[in-house]
């Protein structure tokens, strides 16, 4: 059988991404060589290349217990191993979220985060950087029994007392526990105990072509984990590029499926969603006509699409178990019947092009701006050299009596410019003070930490859904107010700097100050979108409020932490903008001073001897040729990268 179209598409995406990364590095090196733009632009391109290299297609599988999510992952991505990789047999259920990534240095392994870490107010992302918090296990892919034993840890549970489960947020408080369940009995452990997952989170590192090509898979446990682990809801699922929602072909959309879909999965317009009706093999019946079975499956697909308000093409009937068998046994007929071919094609033709478009959109703005700014500066220098050449040639036709007068005019021009530039330098402290006071202070992390602290206290006192929603709105209202104050400050700083620079621009015909724009408004729009999404999520925390405050606290801290990171990133961009605009102004004035001084030296040389005019013309011609060569080099080196970032995405494999 042919290689999986997902692997083909991932390899094509990874090859394209590597070309983009190489182009970004080359563009950064050329920008440094030309020396026309502030060093911050080069650093931004290098950072963008690093982020692009770390980019991955993040696909999350979500669904109720025993819907076959893990078996689908086995069939879609790891059937080339010739057997079932992740435990998904009867009685083996994944009990914690599992991230599956490429193995660093090709060394497979399993990292497990104990369930007790739920009692810490520390995010899973931060705990990933704390190696001591995890249990690390080596993984042998060659030894099947050893591999099976290691991966069986993903299904482990542990019996704990009700009090211990309640302490880590996995059991409701006593005053919110139904009377008939106050004395819980676990069949395995006895009276007063409950069965909970042993692990909170797992990261599985594998050396595999799909993972090495940039795929990250998130396997989630049953839907109840979404409400119990806010970071899974607000972080991992929200950050996924695609959600694959797994339903049962025999049950269709249950009420719990519909609730989770409407509350958590359909809110993000940037995500792609594919709905799977799994286990269609349960509908196969040799005593029925094949067309009847096909009609029943088609009817279930149409009902599902109607119930979830999605396009018919987004709902795909499959059998993960039969698809895995078909892949392992090289049975093309069974593979087609299992629906895996259609699913693989959907992932390859929908998710992969969408990821390419996202990378392209992220890189294109910076690259196009850097190329355009450098071209504009080169054009200005070329026009300046051409004007100087014409001026020198004109001098050659004039009498030498006019040269001393021109020398005196240029000397006075330089004297006046130096005086005005010194006055302008004295005002830079005022610019920076204004930027600090009006732009950076409203975005200060310390002030925002106080907002979070106050909001956290009020959040814990809110024991109704309406109270939580109001606190979410109030929290984001304060965050947006900070943004609005910073936006007003950015406008004040821009007006102050532009006004002072305009005087020099008019007097000495300096280039317009437009090379380094700062757009805080789109950042505010992003914050508004975050507020809208999180307020909706806040409305769905009723279950959590009715159980215990720990989940509410974790949900809010997750949202607040992500919002704080967003504020800090915006402040960092604002600081970069202030530095860059100062650098650009300095550069423009230095270029004018150098040009005027160069013209003065040329006139003084001409005054000494008219015979040097031809030498000066030759020097200007050489400079002009150098600038034109730089322009050609910029065109030649930027064209391939711009083509990569501008080409239409093909769905052909």
XYZ file of C-alpha atoms in Angstrom:
653
model
C 0.000 0.000 0.000
C 1.047 3.627 -0.490
C 2.702 5.542 2.302
C 0.276 7.438 4.541
C -0.691 10.772 2.936
C -0.266 12.352 6.375
C 3.433 11.418 6.407
C 3.838 12.620 2.828
C 2.161 15.913 3.683
C 4.158 16.365 6.900
C 7.417 15.732 5.046
C 6.424 18.266 2.389
C 5.461 20.796 5.089
C 8.698 20.185 6.981
C 10.776 20.570 3.810
C 9.053 23.863 3.036
C 9.524 25.017 6.629
C 13.255 24.243 6.497
C 13.537 26.353 3.338
C 11.779 29.223 5.140
C 14.118 28.868 8.139
C 17.202 28.929 5.891
C 15.776 31.967 4.080
C 15.199 33.794 7.386
C 18.769 33.116 8.525
C 20.130 34.319 5.155
C 17.919 37.413 5.299
C 19.104 38.208 8.827
C 22.760 37.836 7.754
C 22.272 40.085 4.739
C 20.477 42.695 6.872
C 23.483 42.714 9.191
C 25.902 43.067 6.257
C 23.998 45.977 4.711
C 23.755 47.738 8.082
C 20.749 49.813 7.017
C 18.252 48.765 9.698
C 18.463 48.661 13.501
C 19.982 45.477 14.911
C 16.614 44.691 16.497
C 15.198 43.764 13.070
C 17.939 41.168 12.582
C 17.272 39.762 16.051
C 13.546 39.554 15.275
C 14.257 37.525 12.122
C 16.598 35.176 13.981
C 13.967 34.747 16.698
C 11.330 34.088 14.042
C 13.589 31.443 12.456
C 14.029 29.777 15.871
C 10.262 29.796 16.537
C 9.549 28.438 13.049
C 12.047 25.630 13.631
C 10.231 24.676 16.830
C 6.819 24.938 15.162
C 4.681 21.829 15.065
C 1.232 20.753 13.937
C -0.640 20.220 17.213
C -3.577 17.814 16.896
C -5.760 17.041 19.936
C -8.073 14.024 20.159
C -11.092 14.676 22.388
C -14.007 12.432 23.303
C -15.677 10.406 26.028
C -14.098 7.341 27.611
C -13.908 4.221 25.416
C -14.620 6.041 22.163
C -11.418 4.652 20.650
C -9.291 7.840 20.629
C -6.047 6.031 21.430
C -6.715 3.300 18.856
C -7.287 5.989 16.222
C -3.922 7.529 17.105
C -2.313 4.099 16.750
C -3.913 3.603 13.338
C -3.302 7.093 11.969
C 0.272 7.702 13.026
C 2.004 4.572 14.304
C 0.705 1.620 12.258
C 4.158 1.311 10.640
C 5.367 -0.220 13.913
C 3.438 -3.366 12.954
C 1.496 -3.538 16.191
C -0.493 -1.454 18.664
C 1.840 1.165 20.201
C -0.318 2.874 22.849
C -2.409 0.710 25.190
C -5.969 0.662 23.872
C -7.223 -2.882 24.400
C -10.314 -3.722 26.399
C -9.870 -2.565 29.997
C -6.923 -0.333 29.100
C -8.030 3.312 29.140
C -5.708 6.317 29.026
C -6.237 8.064 32.378
C -4.332 11.341 31.834
C -3.594 13.722 28.949
C -0.654 12.402 26.893
C 1.494 14.612 24.669
C 3.329 12.650 21.974
C 6.385 14.468 20.591
C 9.543 13.798 18.645
C 12.388 12.397 20.745
C 15.286 14.791 21.497
C 18.489 13.327 20.015
C 16.389 10.361 18.924
C 16.107 8.985 22.479
C 12.582 7.760 23.292
C 11.240 8.060 26.812
C 8.192 8.661 28.996
C 7.731 11.486 31.529
C 4.932 11.258 34.090
C 3.648 14.043 36.343
C 2.182 12.734 39.641
C -1.452 13.581 40.330
C -0.446 15.206 43.640
C 0.946 18.177 41.677
C -2.657 19.390 41.299
C -2.354 20.852 44.787
C 0.333 23.281 43.526
C -0.574 26.640 41.992
C 1.955 25.977 39.218
C 1.063 25.394 35.575
C 1.996 22.185 33.775
C 4.062 24.237 31.289
C 6.183 25.595 34.134
C 6.456 22.153 35.713
C 7.863 20.874 32.408
C 10.931 22.997 33.126
C 11.244 21.484 36.612
C 12.708 18.066 35.947
C 12.494 16.977 39.586
C 8.672 17.105 39.475
C 8.464 14.279 36.926
C 8.989 10.556 36.934
C 11.204 9.695 33.943
C 11.218 6.242 32.370
C 13.342 4.946 29.483
C 11.451 3.396 26.583
C 12.645 0.498 24.462
C 10.774 0.388 21.161
C 12.483 -2.844 20.074
C 11.451 -4.959 23.079
C 7.666 -5.326 22.801
C 7.048 -6.631 26.334
C 9.223 -3.956 27.931
C 7.579 -1.265 25.814
C 4.107 -2.500 26.728
C 4.951 -2.490 30.449
C 6.313 1.065 30.265
C 3.344 2.479 28.351
C 0.901 0.671 30.655
C 1.704 3.412 33.195
C -0.624 5.656 31.170
C -3.598 3.583 32.326
C -2.690 3.462 36.029
C -5.063 4.494 38.805
C -4.637 4.684 42.566
C -6.997 4.420 45.535
C -6.951 7.379 47.921
C -9.123 8.591 50.736
C -12.023 10.886 49.936
C -10.267 13.656 51.888
C -7.103 13.315 49.791
C -9.097 13.356 46.542
C -10.978 16.404 47.768
C -7.709 18.197 48.662
C -6.382 17.949 45.110
C -9.714 18.908 43.543
C -10.903 15.492 42.340
C -13.792 15.094 44.773
C -16.518 17.581 45.789
C -16.464 19.245 49.262
C -18.510 17.480 51.901
C -21.214 20.180 51.956
C -21.657 19.742 48.187
C -21.628 15.943 48.132
C -24.969 14.139 47.624
C -26.189 12.489 50.817
C -26.145 9.048 49.260
C -22.464 9.398 48.291
C -20.941 10.833 51.474
C -19.498 7.425 52.363
C -18.011 6.475 49.016
C -16.993 2.856 48.544
C -14.405 1.902 45.944
C -14.830 -1.760 44.890
C -11.051 -2.124 44.769
C -10.150 -0.274 47.968
C -13.112 -0.286 50.293
C -15.141 2.175 52.329
C -14.172 5.859 52.297
C -11.863 5.636 49.303
C -12.080 6.581 45.640
C -10.183 5.558 42.531
C -8.319 8.407 40.764
C -5.660 8.608 38.017
C -2.117 8.038 39.249
C -0.716 10.663 36.868
C -1.810 14.183 36.020
C 0.008 14.517 32.683
C 2.381 12.520 30.489
C 4.854 13.395 27.739
C 5.840 10.567 25.404
C 8.969 11.124 23.308
C 9.318 8.929 20.212
C 11.735 8.798 17.299
C 9.245 8.597 14.448
C 9.099 10.145 10.943
C 5.788 11.933 11.546
C 6.880 13.402 14.874
C 10.298 14.351 13.514
C 8.529 16.140 10.641
C 6.710 18.433 13.081
C 3.669 16.605 14.462
C 2.568 16.797 18.107
C -0.394 14.652 19.204
C -2.457 15.218 22.356
C -4.445 12.205 23.570
C -6.990 13.198 26.214
C -8.909 11.041 28.691
C -12.694 11.244 28.998
C -14.544 14.536 28.728
C -14.863 14.905 32.501
C -11.130 15.694 32.575
C -11.872 18.949 30.721
C -13.799 20.316 33.686
C -11.408 18.899 36.277
C -8.194 20.257 34.683
C -8.661 23.918 33.634
C -5.209 24.094 32.066
C -6.233 21.356 29.640
C -9.250 23.453 28.632
C -7.755 26.947 28.585
C -4.234 25.959 27.535
C -3.601 22.755 25.628
C -6.906 22.439 23.772
C -7.054 26.173 23.075
C -3.512 26.104 21.643
C -4.097 23.075 19.426
C -4.162 23.723 15.683
C -6.845 21.098 15.179
C -9.402 19.269 17.290
C -10.462 15.760 16.312
C -13.731 15.132 18.161
C -14.418 11.399 18.510
C -17.996 10.128 18.807
C -19.489 6.657 18.740
C -21.057 5.576 15.459
C -23.683 3.626 17.385
C -24.570 6.424 19.847
C -24.137 9.525 17.693
C -24.085 12.836 19.609
C -24.960 12.303 23.264
C -25.945 15.164 25.541
C -22.521 15.187 27.197
C -20.891 15.265 23.752
C -23.032 18.237 22.738
C -22.315 20.124 25.952
C -18.545 19.833 25.605
C -18.692 20.662 21.881
C -20.683 23.854 22.406
C -18.847 25.015 25.501
C -15.224 24.236 24.681
C -14.490 22.988 21.175
C -16.353 25.140 18.644
C -15.377 28.547 20.040
C -11.964 29.079 18.424
C -12.323 30.263 14.793
C -8.599 29.678 14.199
C -8.899 25.957 14.904
C -9.849 23.280 12.434
C -12.337 20.689 13.664
C -12.895 17.199 12.335
C -15.666 15.054 13.817
C -15.224 11.274 13.737
C -17.945 8.686 14.060
C -15.720 5.870 15.288
C -16.375 2.136 15.511
C -18.553 1.912 12.397
C -17.577 -1.764 12.341
C -20.175 -2.252 15.110
C -22.786 -1.474 12.442
C -21.415 -3.989 9.945
C -23.790 -6.913 9.708
C -23.270 -9.792 7.304
C -26.974 -10.609 7.494
C -27.898 -7.187 6.098
C -27.387 -5.857 2.619
C -24.280 -3.693 2.324
C -26.284 -0.788 0.934
C -28.458 -0.801 4.065
C -25.403 -0.501 6.304
C -24.000 2.286 4.120
C -27.330 4.137 4.255
C -27.449 3.824 8.047
C -23.922 5.212 8.383
C -24.723 8.070 5.977
C -27.849 8.898 7.970
C -25.849 8.964 11.208
C -23.312 11.309 9.583
C -26.033 13.716 8.459
C -27.660 13.717 11.907
C -24.316 14.408 13.550
C -23.512 17.296 11.193
C -26.948 18.801 11.813
C -26.693 18.414 15.595
C -23.203 19.982 15.795
C -23.886 22.648 13.131
C -20.921 21.659 10.982
C -20.495 20.899 7.298
C -21.260 17.382 6.204
C -17.671 17.006 4.971
C -16.343 17.595 8.513
C -17.961 14.396 9.784
C -16.068 11.240 8.818
C -17.206 7.692 9.672
C -14.256 5.443 10.577
C -13.196 2.320 12.382
C -9.866 2.951 14.079
C -9.482 -0.691 15.079
C -10.114 -2.039 11.568
C -7.945 0.697 10.095
C -5.043 -0.374 12.300
C -5.544 -4.019 11.326
C -5.666 -3.047 7.637
C -2.470 -1.016 7.867
C -0.605 -3.756 9.720
C -1.841 -6.535 7.400
C -1.506 -4.415 4.235
C -5.200 -5.003 3.437
C -6.200 -2.206 1.033
C -9.845 -3.291 0.797
C -10.308 -3.264 4.583
C -8.442 0.068 4.801
C -10.891 1.686 2.366
C -13.889 0.201 4.171
C -12.597 1.392 7.571
C -12.772 5.025 6.415
C -9.117 5.641 7.320
C -8.245 6.657 3.760
C -10.830 9.449 3.870
C -9.629 10.542 7.323
C -5.959 10.565 6.302
C -6.849 12.558 3.198
C -8.821 15.087 5.287
C -5.894 15.628 7.656
C -3.438 15.934 4.765
C -5.623 18.277 2.699
C -7.158 20.429 5.447
C -4.927 20.558 8.517
C -1.502 20.640 6.859
C -2.260 23.492 4.408
C -3.828 25.449 7.285
C -0.605 25.069 9.293
C 1.432 26.267 6.327
C -0.790 29.328 5.979
C -0.323 30.121 9.673
C 3.488 29.952 9.416
C 3.430 32.033 6.256
C 1.235 34.729 7.824
C 3.512 34.926 10.878
C 6.699 35.350 8.790
C 5.464 37.386 5.877
C 4.847 40.722 7.612
C 8.337 40.988 9.131
C 10.143 39.843 5.980
C 8.215 42.136 3.645
C 8.738 45.078 5.987
C 12.474 44.429 6.294
C 12.899 44.115 2.523
C 10.813 47.220 1.788
C 12.559 49.356 4.414
C 16.005 48.400 3.119
C 14.971 49.035 -0.491
C 13.624 52.462 0.438
C 16.840 53.383 2.240
C 18.947 52.157 -0.674
C 16.800 54.121 -3.134
C 17.259 57.278 -1.049
C 21.027 56.802 -1.018
C 21.092 56.076 -4.753
C 19.059 59.203 -5.482
C 21.369 61.193 -3.213
C 24.501 59.937 -5.006
C 22.925 60.640 -8.387
C 22.069 64.167 -7.245
C 25.631 64.668 -6.006
C 27.019 63.450 -9.324
C 24.862 65.891 -11.234
C 25.904 68.665 -8.855
C 29.612 67.915 -9.248
C 29.291 67.714 -13.012
C 27.540 71.069 -12.917
C 30.425 72.506 -10.913
C 32.795 71.393 -13.577
C 31.015 73.705 -16.009
C 31.040 76.665 -13.645
C 33.870 78.980 -12.878
C 35.995 78.387 -9.818
C 34.811 81.716 -8.389
C 31.520 80.148 -7.253
C 33.154 77.273 -5.358
C 34.266 79.241 -2.240
C 30.727 80.553 -1.828
C 29.310 77.008 -1.936
C 31.916 75.902 0.617
C 30.804 78.664 2.993
C 27.137 77.692 2.529
C 27.856 74.027 3.312
C 29.943 74.990 6.345
C 27.067 77.094 7.680
C 24.625 74.264 6.925
C 26.704 71.789 8.942
C 27.092 74.266 11.790
C 23.343 74.894 11.945
C 22.581 71.175 11.697
C 25.000 70.287 14.487
C 23.415 72.930 16.717
C 19.894 71.630 15.977
C 20.955 68.014 16.441
C 22.462 68.754 19.849
C 19.209 70.434 20.847
C 17.307 67.386 19.603
C 19.608 65.048 21.585
C 18.756 67.019 24.696
C 15.088 66.236 24.148
C 15.556 62.465 23.916
C 15.458 62.165 27.689
C 12.028 63.820 27.524
C 10.949 61.310 24.849
C 12.031 58.327 26.944
C 10.457 59.756 30.092
C 7.200 60.229 28.204
C 7.406 56.680 26.829
C 8.039 55.282 30.309
C 5.238 57.288 31.931
C 2.535 57.075 29.271
C 3.279 53.793 27.449
C 5.304 51.404 29.605
C 3.929 52.112 33.106
C 0.341 51.089 32.135
C 1.798 47.759 30.963
C 3.981 47.186 34.058
C 3.851 43.547 35.298
C 3.794 44.666 38.963
C 0.614 46.672 38.473
C -0.996 43.773 36.632
C 0.043 41.335 39.367
C -1.996 43.483 41.767
C -4.994 43.228 39.423
C -4.578 39.423 39.383
C -4.232 39.266 43.172
C -7.375 41.324 43.764
C -9.301 39.434 41.111
C -8.225 36.081 42.578
C -9.566 37.037 46.000
C -12.864 38.197 44.539
C -13.081 35.115 42.309
C -12.822 32.763 45.303
C -15.674 34.601 47.003
C -17.958 34.189 44.002
C -19.976 30.985 44.366
C -22.419 31.495 41.518
C -21.967 31.250 37.788
C -23.078 34.869 37.425
C -20.513 35.942 40.014
C -17.704 34.143 38.209
C -18.720 35.567 34.829
C -18.878 39.094 36.331
C -15.407 38.619 37.835
C -14.023 37.414 34.500
C -15.557 40.476 32.814
C -14.249 42.805 35.512
C -10.773 41.260 35.303
C -10.568 41.675 31.541
C -12.128 45.137 31.830
C -9.180 46.206 34.001
C -6.695 44.565 31.603
C -8.249 46.337 28.600
C -8.214 49.619 30.537
C -4.435 49.197 30.935
C -4.205 48.604 27.180
C -6.305 51.684 26.398
C -4.121 53.842 28.612
C -1.010 52.433 26.920
C -2.581 53.027 23.487
C -3.263 56.646 24.393
C 0.319 56.899 25.682
C 1.703 55.455 22.428
C -0.185 58.105 20.493
C 1.145 60.850 22.782
C 4.725 59.609 22.439
C 4.370 59.288 18.656
C 2.987 62.811 18.399
C 5.732 64.218 20.651
C 8.567 62.521 18.749
C 7.084 63.207 15.316
C 6.526 66.875 16.154
C 10.132 67.457 17.190
C 11.502 65.436 14.286
C 9.235 67.270 11.818
C 11.137 70.522 12.462
C 14.430 68.906 11.427
C 12.745 67.060 8.573
C 11.359 70.302 7.085
C 14.552 72.258 7.671
C 16.987 69.697 6.290
C 14.723 67.554 4.101
C 15.262 64.430 6.174
C 13.336 61.270 5.204
C 9.926 60.823 6.791
C 9.898 58.937 10.100
C 7.849 55.951 8.937
C 10.194 52.964 8.939
C 9.253 51.674 12.385
C 5.468 51.758 12.918
C 3.986 50.557 16.203
C 0.570 48.936 16.150
C -0.754 48.365 19.672
C -4.348 48.422 18.378
C -4.167 44.866 16.881
C -2.751 43.656 20.207
C -5.778 45.196 21.926
C -8.040 43.350 19.472
C -6.294 40.069 20.383
C -6.918 40.816 24.066
C -10.595 41.494 23.310
C -10.827 38.103 21.559
C -9.165 36.440 24.581
C -11.633 38.174 26.873
C -14.581 37.039 24.765
C -13.414 33.397 24.697
C -12.510 33.225 28.392
C -15.740 34.899 29.508
C -17.631 32.196 27.634
C -15.499 29.552 29.277
C -16.197 31.212 32.633
C -19.905 30.658 32.061
C -19.234 26.922 31.818
C -17.551 26.681 35.240
C -20.845 26.061 36.998
C -19.934 22.386 37.447
C -16.629 23.375 38.960
C -18.226 25.916 41.332
C -20.686 23.297 42.486
C -17.838 20.983 43.417
C -14.953 22.895 44.936
C -13.028 26.152 44.801
C -9.782 24.480 43.707
C -10.919 24.135 40.098
C -12.178 27.742 40.013
C -8.840 28.955 41.384
C -6.862 26.917 38.869
C -9.065 28.048 35.993
C -8.671 31.699 36.902
C -4.915 31.413 37.543
C -4.479 29.739 34.156
C -6.400 32.526 32.405
C -4.676 35.249 34.443
C -1.230 33.778 33.778
C -1.807 33.659 30.023
C -3.175 37.206 30.061
C -0.202 38.438 32.101
C 2.198 36.831 29.612
C 0.306 38.649 26.852
C 0.696 42.001 28.710
C 4.427 41.371 29.297
C 4.948 40.498 25.620
C 3.142 43.703 24.574
C 5.317 45.756 26.936
C 8.436 44.122 25.516
C 7.316 45.045 21.994
C 6.627 48.610 23.140
C 10.128 48.896 24.631
C 11.585 47.569 21.376
C 9.562 50.135 19.444
C 10.897 53.009 21.569
C 14.491 51.817 21.071
C 14.015 51.302 17.346
C 12.442 54.690 16.689
C 15.348 56.380 18.512
C 17.793 54.329 16.447
C 16.062 55.203 13.184
C 16.091 58.938 13.998
C 19.780 58.773 14.867
C 20.479 56.883 11.677
C 18.651 59.424 9.513
C 20.511 62.336 11.094
C 23.838 60.525 10.822
C 23.197 59.835 7.143
C 22.389 63.512 6.533
C 25.458 64.663 8.476
C 27.717 62.212 6.643
C 26.298 63.243 3.277
C 26.629 66.971 4.013
C 30.164 66.520 5.353
C 31.066 64.445 2.321
C 29.742 67.175 0.036
C 31.687 69.820 2.006
C 34.913 67.831 1.753
C 34.321 67.448 -1.954
C 33.760 71.196 -2.384
C 36.880 71.997 -0.360
C 38.858 69.649 -2.502
C 37.400 71.272 -5.593
C 38.310 74.662 -4.217
C 41.917 73.562 -3.843
C 42.126 72.213 -7.304
C 39.504 72.011 -9.995
C 41.387 69.023 -11.348
C 39.922 66.812 -8.596
C 36.394 67.043 -10.014
C 36.924 64.077 -12.297
C 38.246 62.033 -9.352
C 35.171 62.946 -7.309
C 32.863 61.973 -10.160
C 34.606 58.599 -10.343
C 34.244 58.084 -6.577
C 30.549 58.883 -6.740
C 30.162 56.490 -9.658
C 31.841 53.698 -7.690
C 29.602 54.389 -4.681
C 26.571 54.341 -6.965
C 27.626 50.985 -8.415
C 28.079 49.569 -4.883
C 24.583 50.704 -3.857
C 23.059 49.304 -7.047
C 24.855 45.997 -6.432
C 23.417 45.944 -2.883
C 19.948 46.561 -4.279
C 20.398 43.689 -6.756
C 21.671 41.413 -3.994
C 18.683 42.322 -1.829
C 16.325 41.478 -4.695
C 18.048 38.192 -5.489
C 18.275 36.930 -1.899
C 14.820 38.063 -0.777
C 12.935 36.808 -3.860
C 13.095 33.056 -2.996
C 11.949 33.683 0.588
C 9.141 35.995 -0.510
C 8.066 33.391 -3.069
C 7.963 30.734 -0.337
C 5.849 32.981 1.866
C 3.584 34.067 -0.967
C 2.983 30.864 -2.885
C -0.543 29.396 -2.866
C -0.945 26.311 -0.701
C -1.402 23.207 -2.820
C -3.471 20.326 -1.478
C -1.845 17.869 -3.868
C 0.496 15.360 -2.278
